[in-house]
Coordinates of C-alpha atoms in Angstrom, one line a residue:
M121 CA -42.2 -16.4 33.3
K122 CA -40.8 -12.9 33.9
K123 CA -38.8 -14.2 36.9
K124 CA -37.4 -17.0 34.7
I125 CA -36.3 -14.6 32.0
C126 CA -34.8 -12.3 34.6
L127 CA -32.9 -15.2 36.1
E128 CA -31.6 -16.3 32.7
R129 CA -30.4 -12.8 31.9
N130 CA -28.7 -12.6 35.3
V131 CA -26.8 -15.8 34.6
S132 CA -25.6 -14.4 31.3
Y133 CA -24.7 -11.1 33.0
I134 CA -22.9 -12.7 35.9
F135 CA -20.9 -14.9 33.5
L136 CA -19.8 -11.9 31.4
Q137 CA -18.9 -9.9 34.5
G138 CA -16.9 -12.9 35.8
I139 CA -14.9 -12.9 32.5
K140 CA -14.1 -9.3 33.0
I141 CA -12.9 -9.9 36.6
A142 CA -10.9 -12.9 35.6
F143 CA -9.3 -11.1 32.7
F144 CA -8.4 -8.0 34.7
S145 CA -7.1 -10.0 37.6
A146 CA -5.0 -12.3 35.4
L147 CA -3.5 -9.6 33.3
F148 CA -3.0 -7.1 36.1
L149 CA -1.2 -9.6 38.2
S150 CA 1.0 -10.7 35.3
I151 CA 1.9 -7.1 34.6
L152 CA 2.5 -6.4 38.3
I153 CA 4.8 -9.4 38.5
C154 CA 6.7 -8.2 35.5
F155 CA 7.2 -4.8 37.0
I156 CA 8.1 -5.8 40.5
F157 CA 9.8 -9.2 40.3
S158 CA 11.7 -8.9 36.9
G159 CA 14.9 -9.0 38.9
L160 CA 14.3 -12.6 39.9
D161 CA 16.4 -15.4 38.2
Y162 CA 13.6 -17.0 36.1
A163 CA 14.0 -19.3 33.1
R164 CA 14.9 -17.7 29.7
K165 CA 15.5 -14.3 31.4
C166 CA 16.4 -11.4 29.2
N167 CA 18.3 -8.3 30.5
Y168 CA 16.0 -5.4 29.8
L169 CA 15.9 -1.9 31.1
P170 CA 13.4 -1.4 33.9
N171 CA 9.8 -2.0 32.8
F172 CA 8.6 1.3 34.3
M173 CA 10.9 3.1 32.0
L174 CA 10.2 0.9 28.9
V175 CA 6.4 1.1 29.2
T176 CA 6.7 4.9 29.2
Y177 CA 8.7 4.8 26.0
G178 CA 6.3 2.4 24.5
M179 CA 3.3 4.6 25.4
I180 CA 5.0 7.6 23.9
M181 CA 5.7 5.7 20.7
L182 CA 2.2 4.4 20.3
V183 CA 0.7 7.8 21.0
G184 CA 3.0 9.3 18.4
I185 CA 2.0 6.6 15.8
Y186 CA -1.7 7.2 16.4
V187 CA -1.3 11.0 16.1
I188 CA 0.5 10.5 12.7
I189 CA -2.2 8.1 11.5
Q190 CA -4.9 10.7 12.6
M191 CA -3.1 13.5 10.8
V192 CA -2.7 11.5 7.6
S193 CA -6.3 10.3 7.7
E194 CA -7.6 13.9 8.1
I195 CA -5.7 14.9 5.0
K196 CA -7.3 11.9 3.1
C197 CA -10.8 12.9 4.5
R198 CA -10.5 16.3 2.9
R199 CA -10.0 14.5 -0.4
E200 CA -13.1 12.4 0.3
I201 CA -11.5 9.0 -0.3
C202 CA -14.1 6.2 -0.3
V203 CA -13.9 3.0 1.8
K204 CA -12.9 0.8 -1.1
T205 CA -10.0 3.1 -2.0
K206 CA -8.8 3.1 1.6
L207 CA -8.9 -0.7 1.6
R208 CA -6.9 -0.7 -1.7
L209 CA -4.3 1.6 -0.2
F210 CA -4.0 -0.6 2.9
L211 CA -3.6 -3.7 0.7
I212 CA -1.0 -2.1 -1.5
G213 CA 0.9 -0.9 1.6
S214 CA 0.8 -4.3 3.3
F215 CA 1.9 -6.0 0.1
F216 CA 5.0 -3.8 -0.2
F217 CA 5.7 -4.5 3.5
S218 CA 5.5 -8.2 2.8
L219 CA 8.1 -7.8 0.0
V220 CA 10.4 -5.9 2.4
Q221 CA 9.8 -8.6 5.0
I222 CA 10.8 -11.4 2.6
F223 CA 13.9 -9.4 1.5
A224 CA 14.9 -8.8 5.1
I225 CA 14.5 -12.5 6.0
Y226 CA 16.5 -13.5 2.9
N227 CA 19.4 -11.4 4.3
Y228 CA 19.4 -12.7 7.9
Y229 CA 17.8 -16.1 8.1
F230 CA 19.8 -19.1 9.3
K231 CA 19.1 -22.8 10.1
T232 CA 18.2 -23.6 13.7
D233 CA 18.3 -26.9 15.6
W234 CA 15.8 -28.2 18.3
D235 CA 12.5 -29.5 17.0
V236 CA 12.7 -27.4 13.9
S237 CA 15.7 -29.2 12.4
T238 CA 14.0 -32.6 12.9
I239 CA 10.8 -31.5 11.3
I240 CA 12.6 -29.9 8.3
R241 CA 14.8 -32.9 7.7
A242 CA 11.7 -35.2 7.9
A243 CA 9.8 -32.9 5.5
M244 CA 12.6 -33.0 3.0
D245 CA 12.7 -36.8 3.1
A246 CA 8.9 -37.1 2.9
A247 CA 8.8 -34.8 -0.1
N248 CA 11.6 -36.8 -1.8
H249 CA 9.9 -40.2 -1.0
K250 CA 12.8 -41.3 1.3
S251 CA 12.4 -43.6 4.4
M252 CA 10.7 -42.0 7.4
E253 CA 11.9 -44.6 9.8
P254 CA 14.6 -42.3 11.5
Y255 CA 11.8 -39.9 12.6
E256 CA 9.3 -42.4 13.9
V257 CA 10.3 -42.1 17.6
Y258 CA 10.2 -38.3 17.6
F259 CA 6.8 -38.1 15.9
S260 CA 5.4 -40.9 18.1
Q261 CA 6.4 -38.8 21.1
C262 CA 5.3 -35.5 19.5
P263 CA 2.3 -36.4 17.2
N264 CA 1.1 -32.8 17.4
N265 CA 3.9 -32.0 14.9
L266 CA 2.7 -34.4 12.2
F267 CA 0.4 -31.9 10.5
I268 CA 3.1 -29.2 10.2
L269 CA 5.3 -32.0 8.8
F270 CA 2.7 -32.5 6.1
C271 CA 2.4 -28.7 5.4
Y272 CA 6.2 -28.3 5.0
S273 CA 6.5 -31.4 2.8
A274 CA 3.7 -30.1 0.6
V275 CA 5.6 -26.7 0.2
I276 CA 8.8 -28.6 -0.6
K277 CA 7.0 -30.7 -3.2
M278 CA 5.7 -27.5 -4.8
A279 CA 9.2 -26.0 -4.7
N280 CA 10.6 -29.1 -6.4
F281 CA 7.8 -29.0 -9.0
I282 CA 8.7 -25.4 -10.0
G283 CA 12.4 -26.0 -10.0
L284 CA 13.2 -24.3 -6.7
G285 CA 14.1 -27.6 -4.8
S286 CA 17.5 -26.3 -3.8
H287 CA 15.8 -23.3 -2.2
S288 CA 13.0 -25.2 -0.5
Y289 CA 13.9 -24.0 3.0
F290 CA 13.6 -20.4 1.9
C291 CA 10.3 -21.3 0.1
I292 CA 8.9 -22.4 3.4
L293 CA 9.9 -19.0 4.9
V294 CA 8.2 -17.2 2.0
F295 CA 5.1 -19.3 2.6
Q296 CA 5.1 -18.2 6.3
C297 CA 5.5 -14.6 5.2
M298 CA 2.3 -15.0 3.1
L299 CA 0.5 -16.4 6.2
C300 CA 1.9 -13.5 8.2
W301 CA 0.5 -11.1 5.6
L302 CA -2.9 -12.8 5.8
S303 CA -2.9 -12.5 9.6
G304 CA -2.2 -8.7 9.4
Y305 CA -5.0 -8.3 6.9
L306 CA -7.5 -10.3 9.1
L307 CA -6.4 -8.1 12.1
F308 CA -7.2 -5.0 10.1
Q309 CA -10.6 -6.3 9.2
I310 CA -11.4 -7.5 12.7
V311 CA -10.6 -4.1 14.3
N312 CA -12.5 -2.3 11.5
I313 CA -15.6 -4.4 12.4
L314 CA -15.3 -4.0 16.1
E315 CA -14.3 -0.3 16.2
R316 CA -15.9 0.8 13.0
S317 CA -12.9 3.0 12.4
Y318 CA -10.3 2.9 9.6
R319 CA -7.9 4.9 11.7
K320 CA -8.0 2.3 14.6
A321 CA -7.7 -0.6 12.2
V322 CA -4.5 1.0 10.7
F323 CA -3.3 1.8 14.2
A324 CA -3.7 -1.9 15.2
N325 CA -1.8 -2.9 12.1
A326 CA 1.0 -0.5 12.9
I327 CA 1.4 -2.2 16.3
W328 CA 1.2 -5.6 14.5
V329 CA 4.1 -4.6 12.4
L330 CA 6.2 -3.7 15.4
L331 CA 5.5 -6.8 17.4
I332 CA 4.9 -9.5 14.7
G333 CA 5.8 -8.1 11.2
I334 CA 9.4 -7.3 12.0
S335 CA 9.7 -10.2 14.5
P336 CA 12.5 -12.6 13.5
W337 CA 10.3 -15.5 14.6
I338 CA 8.8 -15.3 11.1
S339 CA 12.1 -16.6 9.8
I340 CA 11.9 -19.8 11.9
P341 CA 9.9 -22.6 10.2
Y342 CA 7.7 -23.8 13.1
S343 CA 4.2 -23.8 14.4
D344 CA 4.4 -20.4 16.1
T345 CA 4.2 -18.7 12.7
M346 CA 2.2 -21.4 10.9
A347 CA -0.6 -21.2 13.4
L348 CA -0.6 -17.4 13.7
V349 CA -3.4 -17.0 11.1
F350 CA -5.8 -19.6 12.6
P351 CA -7.1 -17.8 15.7
L352 CA -7.6 -14.6 13.6
L353 CA -9.4 -16.5 10.8
I354 CA -11.7 -18.2 13.3
F355 CA -12.5 -15.0 15.1
W356 CA -13.1 -13.2 11.8
I357 CA -15.6 -15.9 10.8
Y358 CA -17.3 -15.6 14.2
L359 CA -17.8 -11.9 13.6
Q360 CA -19.6 -12.4 10.3
N361 CA -23.3 -11.7 10.4
G362 CA -25.9 -13.0 8.0
R363 CA -29.3 -14.6 7.7
G364 CA -30.6 -17.9 6.6
K365 CA -29.8 -21.5 7.5
P366 CA -27.0 -21.9 4.9
F367 CA -25.1 -19.0 6.3
L368 CA -25.4 -20.3 9.9
F369 CA -24.3 -23.8 8.7
W370 CA -21.2 -22.7 6.9
K371 CA -20.2 -20.2 9.6
W372 CA -20.1 -22.9 12.3
F373 CA -18.7 -25.4 9.9
F374 CA -15.7 -23.3 9.2
I375 CA -15.2 -22.3 12.8
M376 CA -15.0 -25.9 13.8
F377 CA -12.9 -26.9 10.7
F378 CA -10.2 -24.3 11.2
S379 CA -10.3 -24.7 15.0
V380 CA -9.4 -28.4 14.7
I381 CA -6.8 -27.9 11.8
G382 CA -5.3 -25.1 13.9
Y383 CA -5.2 -27.4 16.9
R384 CA -3.2 -29.9 14.9
L385 CA -0.6 -27.2 14.4
K386 CA -0.7 -25.6 17.8
P387 CA -3.0 -26.9 20.6
Q388 CA -3.4 -23.4 22.0
V389 CA -5.6 -22.4 19.0
L390 CA -8.4 -24.4 20.6
I391 CA -8.6 -22.0 23.5
L392 CA -10.3 -19.4 21.3
A393 CA -12.8 -22.0 20.0
I394 CA -13.7 -23.0 23.6
S395 CA -14.1 -19.3 24.5
I396 CA -16.5 -18.7 21.5
G397 CA -18.5 -21.8 22.5
L398 CA -18.8 -20.7 26.2
I399 CA -19.8 -17.1 25.2
C400 CA -22.5 -18.4 22.8
I401 CA -23.9 -20.9 25.3
F402 CA -24.2 -18.3 28.1
S403 CA -25.4 -15.5 25.9
S404 CA -28.3 -17.7 24.7
F405 CA -29.8 -17.7 28.2
H406 CA -31.8 -14.7 27.3
L407 CA -34.0 -16.7 24.8
K408 CA -37.5 -17.2 26.1
S409 CA -37.8 -21.0 26.0
V410 CA -35.9 -24.2 25.6
R411 CA -37.8 -24.7 22.3
G412 CA -36.5 -21.4 21.1
Q413 CA -32.9 -22.3 22.0
M414 CA -33.2 -25.7 20.2
K415 CA -34.6 -24.0 17.1
K416 CA -31.8 -21.6 17.0
A417 CA -29.1 -24.1 17.9
Y418 CA -29.7 -27.1 15.7
I419 CA -28.2 -25.6 12.5
P420 CA -25.0 -24.5 14.2
V421 CA -24.7 -27.9 15.9
I422 CA -25.0 -29.7 12.5
G423 CA -22.4 -27.3 11.0
L424 CA -20.0 -28.0 14.0
M425 CA -20.4 -31.8 13.6
M426 CA -19.8 -31.6 9.8
G427 CA -16.8 -29.3 10.4
L428 CA -15.4 -31.8 12.9
L429 CA -15.9 -34.7 10.4
A430 CA -14.3 -32.7 7.5
S431 CA -11.3 -31.8 9.6
A432 CA -10.9 -35.4 10.8
V433 CA -10.9 -36.6 7.1
V434 CA -8.4 -33.9 6.1
N435 CA -6.1 -34.7 9.0
R436 CA -6.3 -38.5 8.3
A437 CA -5.6 -38.0 4.6
A438 CA -2.7 -35.6 5.4
I439 CA -1.0 -37.9 8.0
G440 CA -1.7 -40.9 5.8
S441 CA 0.2 -39.4 2.9
L442 CA 3.4 -39.1 5.0
D443 CA 4.1 -42.9 5.0
I444 CA 5.3 -42.8 8.6
E445 CA 4.4 -45.3 11.4
V446 CA 3.5 -43.7 14.7
D447 CA 3.2 -45.6 17.9
A448 CA 0.4 -44.1 19.9
E449 CA 1.7 -45.7 23.1
K450 CA 4.9 -43.5 22.9
A451 CA 3.0 -40.2 22.8
F452 CA 3.6 -37.6 25.4
G453 CA 0.3 -36.5 26.8
M454 CA -0.9 -33.4 28.7
T455 CA 0.3 -34.9 32.0
H456 CA 3.9 -34.8 30.7
Y457 CA 3.7 -31.1 30.0
A458 CA 1.9 -30.4 33.3
M459 CA 4.7 -32.4 35.2
M460 CA 7.3 -30.4 33.3
G461 CA 5.5 -27.1 34.1
M462 CA 6.0 -27.8 37.8
N463 CA 9.7 -28.8 37.6
P464 CA 11.2 -26.4 40.2
D465 CA 14.8 -26.9 38.9
A466 CA 13.9 -26.0 35.3
K467 CA 11.4 -23.4 36.6
G468 CA 8.6 -24.6 34.4
V469 CA 10.3 -24.7 31.0
W470 CA 11.5 -27.7 28.9
A471 CA 13.6 -30.1 30.9
K472 CA 15.7 -33.0 29.4
E473 CA 15.3 -35.1 32.6
D474 CA 11.5 -34.9 32.3
V475 CA 11.6 -36.0 28.6
E476 CA 13.8 -39.0 29.5
F477 CA 11.5 -39.8 32.5
S478 CA 8.4 -39.9 30.2
A479 CA 10.2 -41.8 27.5
S480 CA 11.2 -44.5 29.9
F481 CA 7.7 -45.9 30.1
E482 CA 6.3 -48.4 27.5
T483 CA 2.6 -47.5 27.5
A484 CA 0.7 -44.3 27.4
E485 CA -1.4 -45.3 30.4
E486 CA 1.7 -46.1 32.6
R487 CA 3.4 -42.8 31.4
S488 CA 0.3 -40.7 32.2
H489 CA 0.0 -42.4 35.7
M490 CA 3.7 -41.9 36.5
N491 CA 3.6 -38.3 35.2
M492 CA 0.7 -37.6 37.6
E493 CA 2.6 -39.2 40.5
K494 CA 5.7 -37.1 39.8
L495 CA 3.5 -34.0 39.5
K496 CA 1.9 -34.7 42.9
E497 CA 5.3 -35.3 44.4
R498 CA 6.6 -32.0 43.2
L499 CA 3.6 -30.1 44.4
D500 CA 3.8 -31.7 47.8
A501 CA 7.6 -30.9 48.0
M502 CA 7.1 -27.3 47.0
G503 CA 4.2 -26.6 49.2
A504 CA 1.9 -23.6 48.8
K505 CA 4.7 -21.0 48.9
G506 CA 6.8 -23.0 46.4
V507 CA 3.9 -23.3 44.0
L508 CA 3.3 -19.6 44.1
R509 CA 7.0 -19.0 43.5
Q510 CA 6.9 -21.4 40.6
L511 CA 3.9 -19.6 39.1
C512 CA 5.7 -16.3 39.6
Y513 CA 8.7 -17.6 37.7
K514 CA 6.5 -18.9 34.9
T515 CA 4.6 -15.6 34.6
L516 CA 7.9 -13.8 34.1
T517 CA 9.0 -16.4 31.5
N518 CA 5.7 -16.0 29.6
Y519 CA 5.0 -12.3 29.8
N520 CA 8.3 -10.5 30.5
D521 CA 9.7 -10.9 27.1
G522 CA 8.8 -8.7 24.1
T523 CA 11.0 -10.8 21.8
F524 CA 9.0 -13.9 22.8
C525 CA 12.1 -15.9 23.8
W526 CA 14.0 -15.2 20.7
G527 CA 17.2 -17.3 20.7
G528 CA 16.0 -19.3 23.7
E529 CA 15.8 -22.8 22.1
G530 CA 18.6 -25.3 21.8
S531 CA 21.9 -23.9 20.5
F532 CA 19.6 -21.9 18.0
Y533 CA 22.2 -20.8 15.5
A534 CA 23.0 -24.2 14.0
E535 CA 24.0 -23.1 10.5
L536 CA 24.6 -19.5 9.4
R537 CA 24.2 -18.5 5.8
G538 CA 26.6 -16.4 3.8
E539 CA 25.8 -12.7 3.6
K540 CA 23.5 -12.0 0.6
T541 CA 23.7 -8.2 0.3
I542 CA 26.7 -6.7 2.1
Y543 CA 25.0 -3.8 3.8
F544 CA 21.6 -5.2 4.7
S545 CA 22.8 -8.6 5.8
A546 CA 25.4 -7.1 8.2
L547 CA 22.9 -4.6 9.5
L548 CA 20.0 -7.0 10.1
R549 CA 22.3 -9.5 11.8
K550 CA 23.6 -6.8 14.1
I551 CA 19.9 -6.2 15.0
Y552 CA 18.6 -9.7 15.4
Y553 CA 21.5 -12.0 16.3
N554 CA 22.1 -12.7 20.0
R555 CA 23.8 -15.2 22.3
K556 CA 27.3 -16.2 20.9
Y557 CA 26.6 -14.1 17.8
M558 CA 25.4 -11.0 19.8
G559 CA 24.7 -8.2 17.4
E560 CA 25.7 -4.6 18.1
F561 CA 22.1 -3.4 17.9
Y562 CA 20.4 -6.4 19.5
P563 CA 19.9 -4.7 22.9
L564 CA 18.4 -1.7 21.2
W565 CA 15.9 -3.9 19.3
S566 CA 15.0 -6.2 22.2
N567 CA 14.3 -3.2 24.5
F568 CA 12.2 -1.6 21.8
A569 CA 10.2 -4.8 21.4
Q570 CA 9.8 -5.1 25.2
S571 CA 8.6 -1.4 25.4
I572 CA 5.9 -1.9 22.8
W573 CA 4.8 -5.2 24.4
M574 CA 4.5 -3.7 27.9
A575 CA 2.6 -0.7 26.5
V576 CA 0.2 -3.1 24.7
L577 CA -0.4 -5.1 27.9
V578 CA -1.1 -2.0 30.0
L579 CA -3.5 -0.6 27.4
S580 CA -5.3 -3.9 27.3
L581 CA -6.3 -3.5 30.9
A582 CA -8.5 -0.6 30.0
S583 CA -10.5 -2.7 27.6
V584 CA -12.3 -4.2 30.6
A585 CA -14.7 -1.3 30.4
S586 CA -16.0 -2.7 27.0
K587 CA -19.5 -4.1 26.8
K588 CA -19.2 -5.9 23.5
E589 CA -19.7 -9.6 23.6
E590 CA -17.0 -10.2 21.0
V591 CA -14.4 -8.4 23.2
H592 CA -15.5 -10.6 26.1
T593 CA -14.6 -13.6 23.9
I594 CA -11.1 -12.3 23.5
M595 CA -10.8 -11.6 27.2
L596 CA -11.8 -15.2 28.0
S597 CA -9.2 -16.4 25.4
I598 CA -6.5 -14.4 27.2
V599 CA -7.5 -15.8 30.5
G600 CA -7.4 -19.3 28.9
I601 CA -3.9 -18.9 27.4
T602 CA -2.6 -17.4 30.6
V603 CA -3.9 -20.3 32.7
F604 CA -2.7 -22.8 30.1
E605 CA 0.9 -21.5 30.2
L606 CA 0.8 -21.5 34.0
I607 CA -0.3 -25.1 34.2
F608 CA 1.8 -26.6 31.4
E609 CA 5.3 -25.9 30.0
A610 CA 6.1 -22.1 30.0
R611 CA 7.5 -20.2 27.1
A612 CA 7.0 -16.6 25.9
R613 CA 6.7 -17.7 22.2
Y614 CA 3.6 -19.8 23.1
L615 CA 1.8 -16.4 23.4
F616 CA 2.9 -15.4 19.9
I617 CA -0.3 -16.6 18.1
Y618 CA -2.4 -14.6 20.5
V619 CA -0.4 -11.3 20.2
P620 CA -3.0 -9.9 17.7
F621 CA -5.7 -10.3 20.3
Y622 CA -3.7 -8.4 22.9
I623 CA -3.4 -5.7 20.2
I624 CA -7.1 -5.7 19.6
L625 CA -7.7 -5.2 23.3
A626 CA -5.0 -2.5 23.5
V627 CA -6.8 -0.6 20.7
R628 CA -10.1 -1.0 22.5
G629 CA -8.4 0.1 25.8
A630 CA -6.9 3.2 24.1
S631 CA -10.4 4.1 22.8
V632 CA -11.8 3.8 26.3
L633 CA -9.1 6.0 27.7
K634 CA -9.5 8.6 25.0
W635 CA -13.3 8.7 25.6
M636 CA -12.7 9.1 29.4
C637 CA -10.2 11.9 28.8
K638 CA -12.7 13.7 26.5
N639 CA -15.5 13.4 29.0
K640 CA -13.4 14.8 31.8
F641 CA -12.3 17.7 29.6
R642 CA -15.9 18.4 28.7
E643 CA -17.0 18.3 32.4
R644 CA -14.3 20.8 33.3
Q645 CA -15.3 23.1 30.5
N646 CA -19.0 22.8 31.5
S647 CA -18.1 23.5 35.2
Q648 CA -16.0 26.5 34.2
T649 CA -18.9 27.8 32.0
T650 CA -21.4 27.5 34.8
Q651 CA -19.1 29.2 37.3
T652 CA -18.7 32.2 34.9

């Protein structure tokens, strides 16, 4: 019996150590490629200053921010401010930031093209009970965008109801700002739970402001912002501890429910749910018997099944309310995106010729078969060296962009709005506009964003020393999203919904480095004391 328990514990230990190795290897290689091969001509390339220089600036800024937070918190500690008051102060501060964020977006937002324009037009027509026939081909090919169509049409209906129908586009952006605020709050709570430190939670939120809060992607109505809150919400539920069967049931019910709903908005959301499942399965090996495992697992399993059923009912009702006919035979499956990810000419990003190739087949089975044939053909033509080169290009596209491919879709600036406030509109457009409307301060902002992003990635490496199971879950998710983007279509913005998790790991890594520095300093002091 003792040998069996020891073996079970070894399996769990080996799995967790494997996650650490995979995480460190994946992230270290990604950072190394960004530092060494950033001069290559990869897809959606941005012209930044050298990453060695930017990461130094980023580290200095983050250290400075943490020192300021520490100084302010020490002043508050002298006044003996309670936990509830600290939380209220944070909520007030984040609320005012949201107002500033909405005001800023109001001054610089514009209407874009690519998938966004199709979804917004369809949402407008769905909300106003117009024919959806013009959009049937698009949503048949991209059924993953049906749920976001439902969400936006619901917001537009609400805007019409309260008399803001003419401003429905901006109402969608305000709704996204609310979801963005919720993601910031959840990040604060998660770091507070993991680190048990108000300072570190505020520090994480400060980084969140720099990478997400002031990111112009919040002004683009699409799944990257809409799905941002779901991984954080799922992980926050996962961290909750309680006793009793009802708690276990509802915990796993909501994990499954929000995982599936999030998947309907952005497939990458499911990576976190899979990571949670794998961690829970392998960590249960320490239980003494199969009967013990079954007793502990049956309530969560029922909760998961009911959550899956509830999410299916909600999704069916949501899609059914749109009054749009979707042909399942026209859907682009995972093989299409894998084929596109290995397109050597497009270097792994969206390619028009691949879309036309997949659209030329009548049935889903035939399309999937021909996508696989094309994928095999490309892999054979590239050979081992070519595949490695392709993966290198895709890594640069995914990771070497702190703006997350801002301005990299379609013609992007389809319809500019008139300046709302003379000073702020002009200033913000000089900061955020690029390409043919290149702003005077855009290079400054883009290099700033890249410096913070590189610093976050480097700090995340140090989190590998953490022994917490919850941190291992995040590590596994990062491995998952990295591999996902290497296999399928590459794009930096596809990492956007996982940026908060990189921030969590960066804060953990900073804590590890701080602890190591303190220990070395104490050892030196002790050695000097013994010598004297």
